[in-house]
mmCIF file of C-alpha atoms and ligand atoms in Angstrom:
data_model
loop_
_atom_site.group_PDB
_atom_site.id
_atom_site.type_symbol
_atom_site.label_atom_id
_atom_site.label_comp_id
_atom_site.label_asym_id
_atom_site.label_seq_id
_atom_site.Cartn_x
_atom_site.Cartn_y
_atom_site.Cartn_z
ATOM 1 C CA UNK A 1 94.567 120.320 90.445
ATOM 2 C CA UNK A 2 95.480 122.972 93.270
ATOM 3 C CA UNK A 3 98.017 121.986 96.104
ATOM 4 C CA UNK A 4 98.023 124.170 98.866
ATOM 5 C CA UNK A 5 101.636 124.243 99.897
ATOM 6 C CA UNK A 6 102.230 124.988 103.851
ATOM 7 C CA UNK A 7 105.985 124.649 104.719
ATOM 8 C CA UNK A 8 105.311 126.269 108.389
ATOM 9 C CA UNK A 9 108.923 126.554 110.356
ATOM 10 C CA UNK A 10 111.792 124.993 111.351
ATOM 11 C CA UNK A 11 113.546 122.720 108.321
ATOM 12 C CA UNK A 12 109.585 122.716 107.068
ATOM 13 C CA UNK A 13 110.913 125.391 104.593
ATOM 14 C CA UNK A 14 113.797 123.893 103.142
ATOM 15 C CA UNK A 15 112.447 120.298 102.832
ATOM 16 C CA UNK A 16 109.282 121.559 101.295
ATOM 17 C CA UNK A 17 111.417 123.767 98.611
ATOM 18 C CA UNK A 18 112.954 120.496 97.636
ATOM 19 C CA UNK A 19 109.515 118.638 97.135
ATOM 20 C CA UNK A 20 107.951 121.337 95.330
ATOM 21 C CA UNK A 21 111.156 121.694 93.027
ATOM 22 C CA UNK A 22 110.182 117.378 92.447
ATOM 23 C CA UNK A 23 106.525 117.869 92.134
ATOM 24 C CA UNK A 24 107.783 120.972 88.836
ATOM 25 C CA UNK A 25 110.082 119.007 86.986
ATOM 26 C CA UNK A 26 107.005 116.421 86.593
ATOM 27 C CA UNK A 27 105.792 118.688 84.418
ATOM 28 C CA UNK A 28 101.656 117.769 85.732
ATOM 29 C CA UNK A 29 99.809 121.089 85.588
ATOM 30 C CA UNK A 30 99.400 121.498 88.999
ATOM 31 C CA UNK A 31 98.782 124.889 90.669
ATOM 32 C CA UNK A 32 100.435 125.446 93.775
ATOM 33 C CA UNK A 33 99.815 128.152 96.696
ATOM 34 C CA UNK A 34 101.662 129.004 99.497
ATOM 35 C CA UNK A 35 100.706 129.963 102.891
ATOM 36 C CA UNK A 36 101.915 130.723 106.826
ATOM 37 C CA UNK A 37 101.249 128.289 108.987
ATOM 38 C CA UNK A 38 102.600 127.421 112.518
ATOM 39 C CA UNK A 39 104.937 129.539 114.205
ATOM 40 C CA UNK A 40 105.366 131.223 110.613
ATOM 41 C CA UNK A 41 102.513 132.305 110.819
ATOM 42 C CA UNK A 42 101.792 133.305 113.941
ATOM 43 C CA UNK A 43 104.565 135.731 113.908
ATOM 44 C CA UNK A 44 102.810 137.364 110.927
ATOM 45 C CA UNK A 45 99.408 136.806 111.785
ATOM 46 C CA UNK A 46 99.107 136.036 115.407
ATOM 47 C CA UNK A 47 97.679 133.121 115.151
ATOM 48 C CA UNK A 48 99.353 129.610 114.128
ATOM 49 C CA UNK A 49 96.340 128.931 111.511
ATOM 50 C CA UNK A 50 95.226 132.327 110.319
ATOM 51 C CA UNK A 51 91.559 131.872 108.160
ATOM 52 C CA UNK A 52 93.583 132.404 105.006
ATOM 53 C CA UNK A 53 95.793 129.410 105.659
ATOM 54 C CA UNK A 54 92.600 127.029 106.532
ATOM 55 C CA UNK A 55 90.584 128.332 103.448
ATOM 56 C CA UNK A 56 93.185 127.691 101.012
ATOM 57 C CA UNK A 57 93.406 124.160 102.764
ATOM 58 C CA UNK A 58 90.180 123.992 102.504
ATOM 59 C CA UNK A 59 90.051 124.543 98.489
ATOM 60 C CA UNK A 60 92.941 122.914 97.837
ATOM 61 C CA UNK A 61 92.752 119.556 96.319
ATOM 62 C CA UNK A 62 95.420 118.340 98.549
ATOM 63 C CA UNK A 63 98.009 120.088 101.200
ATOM 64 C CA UNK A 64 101.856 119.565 101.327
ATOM 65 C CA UNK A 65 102.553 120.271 104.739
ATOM 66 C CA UNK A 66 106.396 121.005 106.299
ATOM 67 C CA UNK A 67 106.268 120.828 110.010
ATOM 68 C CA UNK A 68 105.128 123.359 112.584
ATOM 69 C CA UNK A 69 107.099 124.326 116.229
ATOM 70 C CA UNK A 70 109.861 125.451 117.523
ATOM 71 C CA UNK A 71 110.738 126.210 121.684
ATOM 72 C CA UNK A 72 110.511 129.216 121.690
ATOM 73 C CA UNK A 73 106.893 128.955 121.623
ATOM 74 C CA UNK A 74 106.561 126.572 124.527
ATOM 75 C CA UNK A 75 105.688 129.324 126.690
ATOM 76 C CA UNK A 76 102.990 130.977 124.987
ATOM 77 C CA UNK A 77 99.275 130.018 125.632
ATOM 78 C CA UNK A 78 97.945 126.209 124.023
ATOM 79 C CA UNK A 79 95.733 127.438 121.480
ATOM 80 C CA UNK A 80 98.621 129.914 119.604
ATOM 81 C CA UNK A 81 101.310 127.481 119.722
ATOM 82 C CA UNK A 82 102.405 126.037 116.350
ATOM 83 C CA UNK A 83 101.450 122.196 117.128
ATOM 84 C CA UNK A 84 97.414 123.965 117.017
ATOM 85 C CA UNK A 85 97.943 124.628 113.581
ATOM 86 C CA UNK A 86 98.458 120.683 112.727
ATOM 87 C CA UNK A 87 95.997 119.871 115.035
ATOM 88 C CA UNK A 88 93.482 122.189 113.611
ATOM 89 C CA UNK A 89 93.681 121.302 110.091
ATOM 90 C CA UNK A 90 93.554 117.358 111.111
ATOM 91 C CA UNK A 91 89.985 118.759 113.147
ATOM 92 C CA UNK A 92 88.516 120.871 110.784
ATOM 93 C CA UNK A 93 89.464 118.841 107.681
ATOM 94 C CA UNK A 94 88.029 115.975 108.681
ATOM 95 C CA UNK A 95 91.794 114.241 108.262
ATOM 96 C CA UNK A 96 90.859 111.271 110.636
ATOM 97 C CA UNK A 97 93.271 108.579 108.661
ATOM 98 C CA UNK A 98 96.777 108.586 108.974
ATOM 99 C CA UNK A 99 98.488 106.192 107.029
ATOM 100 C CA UNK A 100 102.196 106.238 108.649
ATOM 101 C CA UNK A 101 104.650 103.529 106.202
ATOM 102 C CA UNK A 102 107.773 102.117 107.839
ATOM 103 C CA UNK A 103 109.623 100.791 104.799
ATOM 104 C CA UNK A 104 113.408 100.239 105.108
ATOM 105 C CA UNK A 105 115.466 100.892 102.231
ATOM 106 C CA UNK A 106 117.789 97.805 101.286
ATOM 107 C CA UNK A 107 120.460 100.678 101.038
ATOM 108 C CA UNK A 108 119.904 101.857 104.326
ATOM 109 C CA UNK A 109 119.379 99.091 106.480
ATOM 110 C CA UNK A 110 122.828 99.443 107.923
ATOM 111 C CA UNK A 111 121.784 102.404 109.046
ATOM 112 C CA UNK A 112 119.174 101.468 111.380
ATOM 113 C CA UNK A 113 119.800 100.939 115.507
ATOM 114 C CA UNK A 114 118.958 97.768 114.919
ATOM 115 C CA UNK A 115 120.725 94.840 113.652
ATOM 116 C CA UNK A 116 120.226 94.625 109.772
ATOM 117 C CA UNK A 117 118.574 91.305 109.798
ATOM 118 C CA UNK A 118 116.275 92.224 111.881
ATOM 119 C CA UNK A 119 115.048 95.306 109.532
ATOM 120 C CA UNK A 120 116.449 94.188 106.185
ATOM 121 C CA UNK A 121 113.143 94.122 104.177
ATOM 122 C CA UNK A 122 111.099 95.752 106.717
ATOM 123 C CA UNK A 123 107.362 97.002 105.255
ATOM 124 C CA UNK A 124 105.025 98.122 108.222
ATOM 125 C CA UNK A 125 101.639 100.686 107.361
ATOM 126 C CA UNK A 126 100.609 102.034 110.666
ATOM 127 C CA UNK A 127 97.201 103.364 110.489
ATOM 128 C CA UNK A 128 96.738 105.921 113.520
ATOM 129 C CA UNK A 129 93.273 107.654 113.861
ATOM 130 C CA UNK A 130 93.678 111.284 113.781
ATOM 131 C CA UNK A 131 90.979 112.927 114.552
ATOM 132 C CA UNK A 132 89.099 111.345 117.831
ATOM 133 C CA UNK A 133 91.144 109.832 121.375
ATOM 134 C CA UNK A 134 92.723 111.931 124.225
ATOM 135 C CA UNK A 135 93.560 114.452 121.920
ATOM 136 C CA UNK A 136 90.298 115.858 120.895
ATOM 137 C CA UNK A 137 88.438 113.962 123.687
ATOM 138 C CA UNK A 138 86.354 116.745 126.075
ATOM 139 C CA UNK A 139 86.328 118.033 128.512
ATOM 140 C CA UNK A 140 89.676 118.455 129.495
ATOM 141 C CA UNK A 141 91.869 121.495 131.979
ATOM 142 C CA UNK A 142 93.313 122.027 135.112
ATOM 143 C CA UNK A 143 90.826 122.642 138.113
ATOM 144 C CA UNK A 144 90.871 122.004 141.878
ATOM 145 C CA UNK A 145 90.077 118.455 142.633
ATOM 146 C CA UNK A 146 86.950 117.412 144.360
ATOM 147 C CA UNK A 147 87.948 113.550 145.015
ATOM 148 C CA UNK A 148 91.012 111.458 143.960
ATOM 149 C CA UNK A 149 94.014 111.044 146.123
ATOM 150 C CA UNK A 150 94.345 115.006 146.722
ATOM 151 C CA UNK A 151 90.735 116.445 147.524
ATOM 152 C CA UNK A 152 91.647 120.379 147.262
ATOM 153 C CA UNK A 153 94.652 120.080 145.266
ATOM 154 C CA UNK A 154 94.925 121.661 141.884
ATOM 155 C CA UNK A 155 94.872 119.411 138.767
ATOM 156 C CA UNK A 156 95.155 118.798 135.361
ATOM 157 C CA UNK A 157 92.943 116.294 133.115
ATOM 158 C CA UNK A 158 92.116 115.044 129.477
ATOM 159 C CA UNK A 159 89.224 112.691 128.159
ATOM 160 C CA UNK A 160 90.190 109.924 125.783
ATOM 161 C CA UNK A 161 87.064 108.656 124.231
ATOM 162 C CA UNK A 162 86.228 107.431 120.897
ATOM 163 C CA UNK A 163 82.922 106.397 119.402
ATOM 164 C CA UNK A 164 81.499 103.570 117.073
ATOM 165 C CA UNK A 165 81.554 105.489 113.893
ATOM 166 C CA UNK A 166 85.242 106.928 114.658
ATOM 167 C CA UNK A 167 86.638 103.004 115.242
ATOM 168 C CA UNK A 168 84.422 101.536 112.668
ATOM 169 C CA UNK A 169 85.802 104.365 109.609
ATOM 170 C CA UNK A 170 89.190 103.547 110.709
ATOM 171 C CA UNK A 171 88.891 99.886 110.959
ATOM 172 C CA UNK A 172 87.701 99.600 107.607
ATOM 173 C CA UNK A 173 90.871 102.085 106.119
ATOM 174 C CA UNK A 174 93.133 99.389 107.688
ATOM 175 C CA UNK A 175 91.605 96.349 106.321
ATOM 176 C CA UNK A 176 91.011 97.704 102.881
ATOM 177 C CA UNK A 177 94.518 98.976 103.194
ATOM 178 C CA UNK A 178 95.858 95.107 103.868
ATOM 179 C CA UNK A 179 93.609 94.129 101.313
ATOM 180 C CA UNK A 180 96.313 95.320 99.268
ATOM 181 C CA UNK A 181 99.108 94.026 101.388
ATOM 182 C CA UNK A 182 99.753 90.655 103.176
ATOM 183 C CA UNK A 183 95.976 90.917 104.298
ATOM 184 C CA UNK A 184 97.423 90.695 107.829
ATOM 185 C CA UNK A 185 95.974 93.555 110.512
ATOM 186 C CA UNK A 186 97.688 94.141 113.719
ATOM 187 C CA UNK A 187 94.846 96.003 115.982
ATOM 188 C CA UNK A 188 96.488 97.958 119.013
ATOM 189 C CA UNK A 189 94.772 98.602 122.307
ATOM 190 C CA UNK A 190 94.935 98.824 126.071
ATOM 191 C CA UNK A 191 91.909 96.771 126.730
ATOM 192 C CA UNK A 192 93.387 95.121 129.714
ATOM 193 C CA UNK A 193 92.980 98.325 131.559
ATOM 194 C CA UNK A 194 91.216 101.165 129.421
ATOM 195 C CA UNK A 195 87.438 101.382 128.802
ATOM 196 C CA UNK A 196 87.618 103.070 125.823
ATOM 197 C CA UNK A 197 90.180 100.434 124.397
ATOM 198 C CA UNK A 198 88.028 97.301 125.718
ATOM 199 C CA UNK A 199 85.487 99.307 123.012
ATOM 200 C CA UNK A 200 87.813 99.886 120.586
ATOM 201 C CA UNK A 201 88.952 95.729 120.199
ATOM 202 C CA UNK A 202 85.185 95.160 120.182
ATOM 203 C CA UNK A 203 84.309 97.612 117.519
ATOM 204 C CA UNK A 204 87.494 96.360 115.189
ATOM 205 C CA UNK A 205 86.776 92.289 116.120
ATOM 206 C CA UNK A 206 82.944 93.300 114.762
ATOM 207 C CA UNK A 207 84.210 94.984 111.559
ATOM 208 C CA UNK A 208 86.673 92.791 110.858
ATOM 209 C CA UNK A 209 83.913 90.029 110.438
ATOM 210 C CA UNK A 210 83.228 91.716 107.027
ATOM 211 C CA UNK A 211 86.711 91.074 105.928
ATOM 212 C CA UNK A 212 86.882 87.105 106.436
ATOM 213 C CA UNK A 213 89.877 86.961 104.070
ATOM 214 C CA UNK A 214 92.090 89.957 106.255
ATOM 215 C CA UNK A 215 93.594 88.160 109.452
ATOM 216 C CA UNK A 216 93.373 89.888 112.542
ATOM 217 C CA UNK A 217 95.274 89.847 115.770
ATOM 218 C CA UNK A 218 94.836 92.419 118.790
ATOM 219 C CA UNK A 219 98.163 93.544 121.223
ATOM 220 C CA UNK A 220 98.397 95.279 124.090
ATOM 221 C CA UNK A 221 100.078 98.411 123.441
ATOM 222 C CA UNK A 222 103.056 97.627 125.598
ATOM 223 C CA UNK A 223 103.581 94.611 124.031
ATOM 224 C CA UNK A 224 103.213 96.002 120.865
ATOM 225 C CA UNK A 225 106.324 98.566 121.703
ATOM 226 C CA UNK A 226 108.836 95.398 122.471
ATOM 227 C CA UNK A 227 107.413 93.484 119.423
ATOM 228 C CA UNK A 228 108.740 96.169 117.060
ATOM 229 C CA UNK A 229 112.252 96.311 118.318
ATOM 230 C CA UNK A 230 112.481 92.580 118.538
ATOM 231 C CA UNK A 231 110.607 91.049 115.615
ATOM 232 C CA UNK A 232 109.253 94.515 113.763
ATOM 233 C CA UNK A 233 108.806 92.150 110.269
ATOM 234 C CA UNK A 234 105.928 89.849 112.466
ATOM 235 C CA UNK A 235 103.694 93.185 111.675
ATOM 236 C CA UNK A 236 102.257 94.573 108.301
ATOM 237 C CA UNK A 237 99.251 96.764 108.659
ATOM 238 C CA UNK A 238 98.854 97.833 112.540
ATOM 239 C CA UNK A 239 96.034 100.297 113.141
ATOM 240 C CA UNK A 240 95.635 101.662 116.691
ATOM 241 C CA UNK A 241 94.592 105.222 118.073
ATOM 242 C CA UNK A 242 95.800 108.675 117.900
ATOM 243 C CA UNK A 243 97.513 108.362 121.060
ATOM 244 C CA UNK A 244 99.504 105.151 120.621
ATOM 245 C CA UNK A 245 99.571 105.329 117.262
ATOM 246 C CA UNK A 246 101.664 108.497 118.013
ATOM 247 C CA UNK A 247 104.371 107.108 119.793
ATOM 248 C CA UNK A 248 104.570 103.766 118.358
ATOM 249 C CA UNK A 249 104.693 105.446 114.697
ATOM 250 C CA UNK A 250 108.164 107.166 115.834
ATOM 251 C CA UNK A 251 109.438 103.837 116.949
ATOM 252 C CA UNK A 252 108.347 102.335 113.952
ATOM 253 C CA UNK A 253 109.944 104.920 112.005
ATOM 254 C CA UNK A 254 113.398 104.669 113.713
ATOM 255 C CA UNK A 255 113.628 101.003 112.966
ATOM 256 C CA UNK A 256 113.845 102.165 109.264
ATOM 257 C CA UNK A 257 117.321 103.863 109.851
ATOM 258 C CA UNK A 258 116.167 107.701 109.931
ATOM 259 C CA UNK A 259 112.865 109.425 110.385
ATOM 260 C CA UNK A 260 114.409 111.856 107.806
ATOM 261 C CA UNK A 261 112.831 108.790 105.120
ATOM 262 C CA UNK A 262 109.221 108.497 106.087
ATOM 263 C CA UNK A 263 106.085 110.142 104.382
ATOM 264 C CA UNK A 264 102.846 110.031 105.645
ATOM 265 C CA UNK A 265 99.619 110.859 104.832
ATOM 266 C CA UNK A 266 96.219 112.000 106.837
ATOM 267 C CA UNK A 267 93.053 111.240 104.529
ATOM 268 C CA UNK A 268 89.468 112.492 104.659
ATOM 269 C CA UNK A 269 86.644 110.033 103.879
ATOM 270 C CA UNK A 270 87.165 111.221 100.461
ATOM 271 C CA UNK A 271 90.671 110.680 100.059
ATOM 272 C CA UNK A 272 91.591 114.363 100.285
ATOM 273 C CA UNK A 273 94.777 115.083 101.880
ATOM 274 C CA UNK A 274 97.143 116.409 103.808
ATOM 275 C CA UNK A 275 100.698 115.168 103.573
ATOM 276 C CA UNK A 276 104.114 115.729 105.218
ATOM 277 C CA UNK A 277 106.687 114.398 106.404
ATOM 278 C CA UNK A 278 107.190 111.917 109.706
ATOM 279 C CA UNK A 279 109.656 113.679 111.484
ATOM 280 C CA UNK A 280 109.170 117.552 113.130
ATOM 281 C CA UNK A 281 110.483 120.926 112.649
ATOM 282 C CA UNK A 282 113.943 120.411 113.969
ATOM 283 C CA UNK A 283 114.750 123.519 114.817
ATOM 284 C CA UNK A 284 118.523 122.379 115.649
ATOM 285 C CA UNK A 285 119.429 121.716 112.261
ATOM 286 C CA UNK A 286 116.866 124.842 110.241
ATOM 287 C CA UNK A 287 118.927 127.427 108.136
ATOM 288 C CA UNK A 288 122.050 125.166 107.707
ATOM 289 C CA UNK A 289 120.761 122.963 104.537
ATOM 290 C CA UNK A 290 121.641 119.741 105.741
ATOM 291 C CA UNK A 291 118.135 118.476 106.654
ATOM 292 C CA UNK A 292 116.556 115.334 104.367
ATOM 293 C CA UNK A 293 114.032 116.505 102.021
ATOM 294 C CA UNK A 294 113.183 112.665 101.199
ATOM 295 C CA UNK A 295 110.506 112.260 103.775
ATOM 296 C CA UNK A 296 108.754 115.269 102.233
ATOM 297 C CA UNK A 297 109.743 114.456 98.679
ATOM 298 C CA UNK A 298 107.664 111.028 99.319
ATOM 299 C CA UNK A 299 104.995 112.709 100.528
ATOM 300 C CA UNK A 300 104.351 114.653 97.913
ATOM 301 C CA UNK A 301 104.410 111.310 95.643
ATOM 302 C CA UNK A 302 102.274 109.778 98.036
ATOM 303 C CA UNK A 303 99.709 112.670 97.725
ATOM 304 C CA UNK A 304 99.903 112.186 93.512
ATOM 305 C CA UNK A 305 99.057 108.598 94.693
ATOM 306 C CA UNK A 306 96.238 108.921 97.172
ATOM 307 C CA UNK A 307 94.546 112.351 96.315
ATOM 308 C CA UNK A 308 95.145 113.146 93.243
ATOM 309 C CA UNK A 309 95.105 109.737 91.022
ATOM 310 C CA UNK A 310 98.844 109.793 89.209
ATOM 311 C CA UNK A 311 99.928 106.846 89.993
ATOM 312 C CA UNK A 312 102.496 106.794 87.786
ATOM 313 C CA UNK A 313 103.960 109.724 88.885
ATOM 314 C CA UNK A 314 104.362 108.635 92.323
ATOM 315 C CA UNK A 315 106.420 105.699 91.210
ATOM 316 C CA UNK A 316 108.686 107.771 89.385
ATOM 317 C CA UNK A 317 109.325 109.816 92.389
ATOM 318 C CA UNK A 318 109.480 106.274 94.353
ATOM 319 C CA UNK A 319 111.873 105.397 91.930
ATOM 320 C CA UNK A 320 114.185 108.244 91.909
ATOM 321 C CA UNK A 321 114.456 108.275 95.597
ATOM 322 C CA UNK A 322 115.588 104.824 94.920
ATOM 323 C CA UNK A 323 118.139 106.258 92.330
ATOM 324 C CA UNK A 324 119.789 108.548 94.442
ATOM 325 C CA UNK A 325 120.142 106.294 97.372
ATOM 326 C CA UNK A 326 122.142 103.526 95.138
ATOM 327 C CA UNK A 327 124.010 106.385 93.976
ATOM 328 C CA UNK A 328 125.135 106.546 97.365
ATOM 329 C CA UNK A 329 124.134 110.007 97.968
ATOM 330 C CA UNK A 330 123.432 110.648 101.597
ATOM 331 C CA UNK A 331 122.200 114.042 103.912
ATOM 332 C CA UNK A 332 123.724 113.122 107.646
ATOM 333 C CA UNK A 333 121.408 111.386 108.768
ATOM 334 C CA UNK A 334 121.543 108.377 106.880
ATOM 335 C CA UNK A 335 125.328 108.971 105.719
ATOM 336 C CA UNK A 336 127.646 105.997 106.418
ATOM 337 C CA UNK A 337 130.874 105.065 105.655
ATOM 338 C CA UNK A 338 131.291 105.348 101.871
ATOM 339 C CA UNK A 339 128.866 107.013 100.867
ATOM 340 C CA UNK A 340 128.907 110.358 99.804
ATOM 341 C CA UNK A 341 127.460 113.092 102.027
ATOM 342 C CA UNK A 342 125.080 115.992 100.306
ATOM 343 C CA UNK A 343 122.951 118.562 101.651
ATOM 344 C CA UNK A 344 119.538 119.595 101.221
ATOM 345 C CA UNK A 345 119.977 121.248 97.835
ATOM 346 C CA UNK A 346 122.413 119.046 96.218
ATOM 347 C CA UNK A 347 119.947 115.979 97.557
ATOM 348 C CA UNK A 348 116.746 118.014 95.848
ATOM 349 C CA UNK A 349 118.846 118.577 92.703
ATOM 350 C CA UNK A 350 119.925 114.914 92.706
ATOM 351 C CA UNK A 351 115.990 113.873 92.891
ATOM 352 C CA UNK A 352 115.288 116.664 90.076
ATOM 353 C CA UNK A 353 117.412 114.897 88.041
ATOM 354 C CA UNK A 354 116.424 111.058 88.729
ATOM 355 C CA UNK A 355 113.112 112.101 88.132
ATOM 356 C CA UNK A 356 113.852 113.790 84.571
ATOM 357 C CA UNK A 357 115.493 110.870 83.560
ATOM 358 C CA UNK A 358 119.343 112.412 83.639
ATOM 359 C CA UNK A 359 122.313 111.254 85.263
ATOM 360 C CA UNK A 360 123.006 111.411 88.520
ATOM 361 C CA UNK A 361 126.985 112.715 89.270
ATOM 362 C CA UNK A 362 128.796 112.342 92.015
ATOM 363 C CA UNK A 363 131.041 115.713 92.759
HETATM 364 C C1 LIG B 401 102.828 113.918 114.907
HETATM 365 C C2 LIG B 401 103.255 114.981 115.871
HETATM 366 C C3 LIG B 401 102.020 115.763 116.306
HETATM 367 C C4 LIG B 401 101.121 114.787 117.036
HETATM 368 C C5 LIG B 401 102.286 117.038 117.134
HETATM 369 C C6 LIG B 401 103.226 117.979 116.426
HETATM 370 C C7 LIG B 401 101.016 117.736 117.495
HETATM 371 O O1 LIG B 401 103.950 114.440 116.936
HETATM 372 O O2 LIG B 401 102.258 114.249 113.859
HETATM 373 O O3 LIG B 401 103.059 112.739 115.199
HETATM 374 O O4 LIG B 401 101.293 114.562 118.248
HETATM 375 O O5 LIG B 401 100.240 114.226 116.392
HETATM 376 MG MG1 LIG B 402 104.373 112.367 116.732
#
């Protein structure tokens, strides 16, 4: 089994160290390569996905992925700035599933925004599609408008579209995946007002017919958004678009107590992968070792889990995550009163341990 192992820039490098340091002391044969990706390597290579970086993702048998961008790009032109070289892969991989978990950690529900009872417990899979939507949709640009409310003024424009095929793959991923869950599917859409969501809730209400025992319901986006922060254990699976599923992944990840905690995954229709962590690049916090390597340390057990068939070695990573937080050992983003703050190292080593079956100290 080969991993192609991108950390790209910001805290991407130190989080990924961590994981990689996890994924060793499994002891599981794999073979790992590195590469540049994102601003990385466009400062090497000019470009934020060089050919070399995509090939190797390409052969790989799955991709742990850091996080890509940083301002200092913001200025350059679209198609070199790091965020490409996410997009890209997701495009040219095929990576059309992302399977987003929002699961809050009994030892961390106190630090969530929201009031512990509320999240105590909490176990939401958003399913965003990846691949299709306003993101990809074409054509899209700036031009000088020819009708509108300002004939003759200069304007900008994106397509969102998605087809039958795209909603259909999709809606199956989310109703196999609650096959395995409460067999409960939250569809989100704009329907109300948006064509290509009126399509979208007709698509998933036609596929779901196949999956009599799965119950379905279909939200407005909107509504969807105040549903989380006010009752975010009514949901379990929720599959929506690239574009809402987006933004309301963040949300949903924030209810959990800190982004710093959430893996993801984007699948293929093969179950190839790419995985990395929720959160972005931070470029705040890069260099000083206190970013969370647990997001990226899940990751990489939910890529033994979903690419690469070791089950078993996912749940001892689960597990030792699990370790370490009863321990009480916390980066800063989830530290609270009492516990006992680490950095990005000291949390890796702590994990490297758990995971090798020794004891976990408290200096
Ligand atoms: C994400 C990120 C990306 C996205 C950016 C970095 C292109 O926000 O993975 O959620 O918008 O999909
Ligand atoms: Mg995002």
């Amino acid at each position: 089994m080969k991993i192609a192992i991108l950390p790209g820039d910001g805290i991407g490098t130190e989080i990924v160290e961590q994981a990689v340091r996890v994924l060793i002391a499994l002891d599981l044969k794999l073979e790992t390569e590195t590469a540049l990706v994102g601003g990385a390597a466009f400062e090497a290579h000019g470009h934020p996905l060089p050919e070399s970086t995509l090939k190797l993702a390409q052969e790989a048998d799955a991709i742990l992925f850091g996080a890509v961008g940083d301002w200092k790009y913001d200025k350059l032109e679209r198609a070199l700035r790091p965020e490409q070289a996410i997009l890209g892969l997701r495009k040219h991989l095929g990576l059309f599933a992302n399977l987003r978990p929002a699961l809050c950690y009994e030892q961390l529900t106190h630090a969530s925004s929201l009031k512990p009872e509320l999240v105590a417990g909490l176990d939401i899979l958003i399913i965003r599609e990846l691949t299709g939507d306003i993101y990809f949709g074409q054509p899209r640009g700036r031009r000088i408008a020819s009708d509108g409310h300002f004939p003759g003024a200069e304007e900008a424009f994106d397509t969102m579209r998605y087809s039958r095929p795209e909603i259909e793959r999709i809606a199956h991923v989310a109703f196999q995946a609650a096959r395995k869950r409460s067999r409960k599917v939250t569809s989100v859409d704009k329907a109300n007002v948006l064509e290509t969501f009126q399509f979208w809730k007709d698509v998933v209400t036609e596929v779901h017919a196949q999956y009599p025992d799965v119950e379905l319901q279909h939200m407005y986006v909107d509504n969807a958004a105040m549903q989380l922060v006010k009752a975010p254990k009514a949901f379990d699976v929720v599959v929506t678009g690239n574009m809402f599923g987006d933004i309301l992944s963040d949300e949903a990840a924030m209810l959990t107590g800190s982004i710093g905690m959430l893996p993801s995954a984007s699948l293929d229709k093969h179950n190839k992968g790419l995985y990395e962590p929720s959160h972005g690049s931070a470029p705040d916090i890069a260099g000083k070792g206190v970013a969370n390597p647990l997001a990226t340390i899940l990751s990489a057990a939910m890529m033994l889990r979903y690419s690469l068939h070791q089950p078993a070695a996912a749940d001892r990573i689960e597990s030792a995550v699990r370790t370490v937080l009863t321990a009480g050992l916390r980066t800063p983003d989830i530290w609270s009163e009492g516990t006992h703050r680490v950095g990005t190292r000291e949390m890796g080593d702590a994990v490297v341990a758990a995971v090798t079956g020794k004891t976990i100290t408290k200096s």
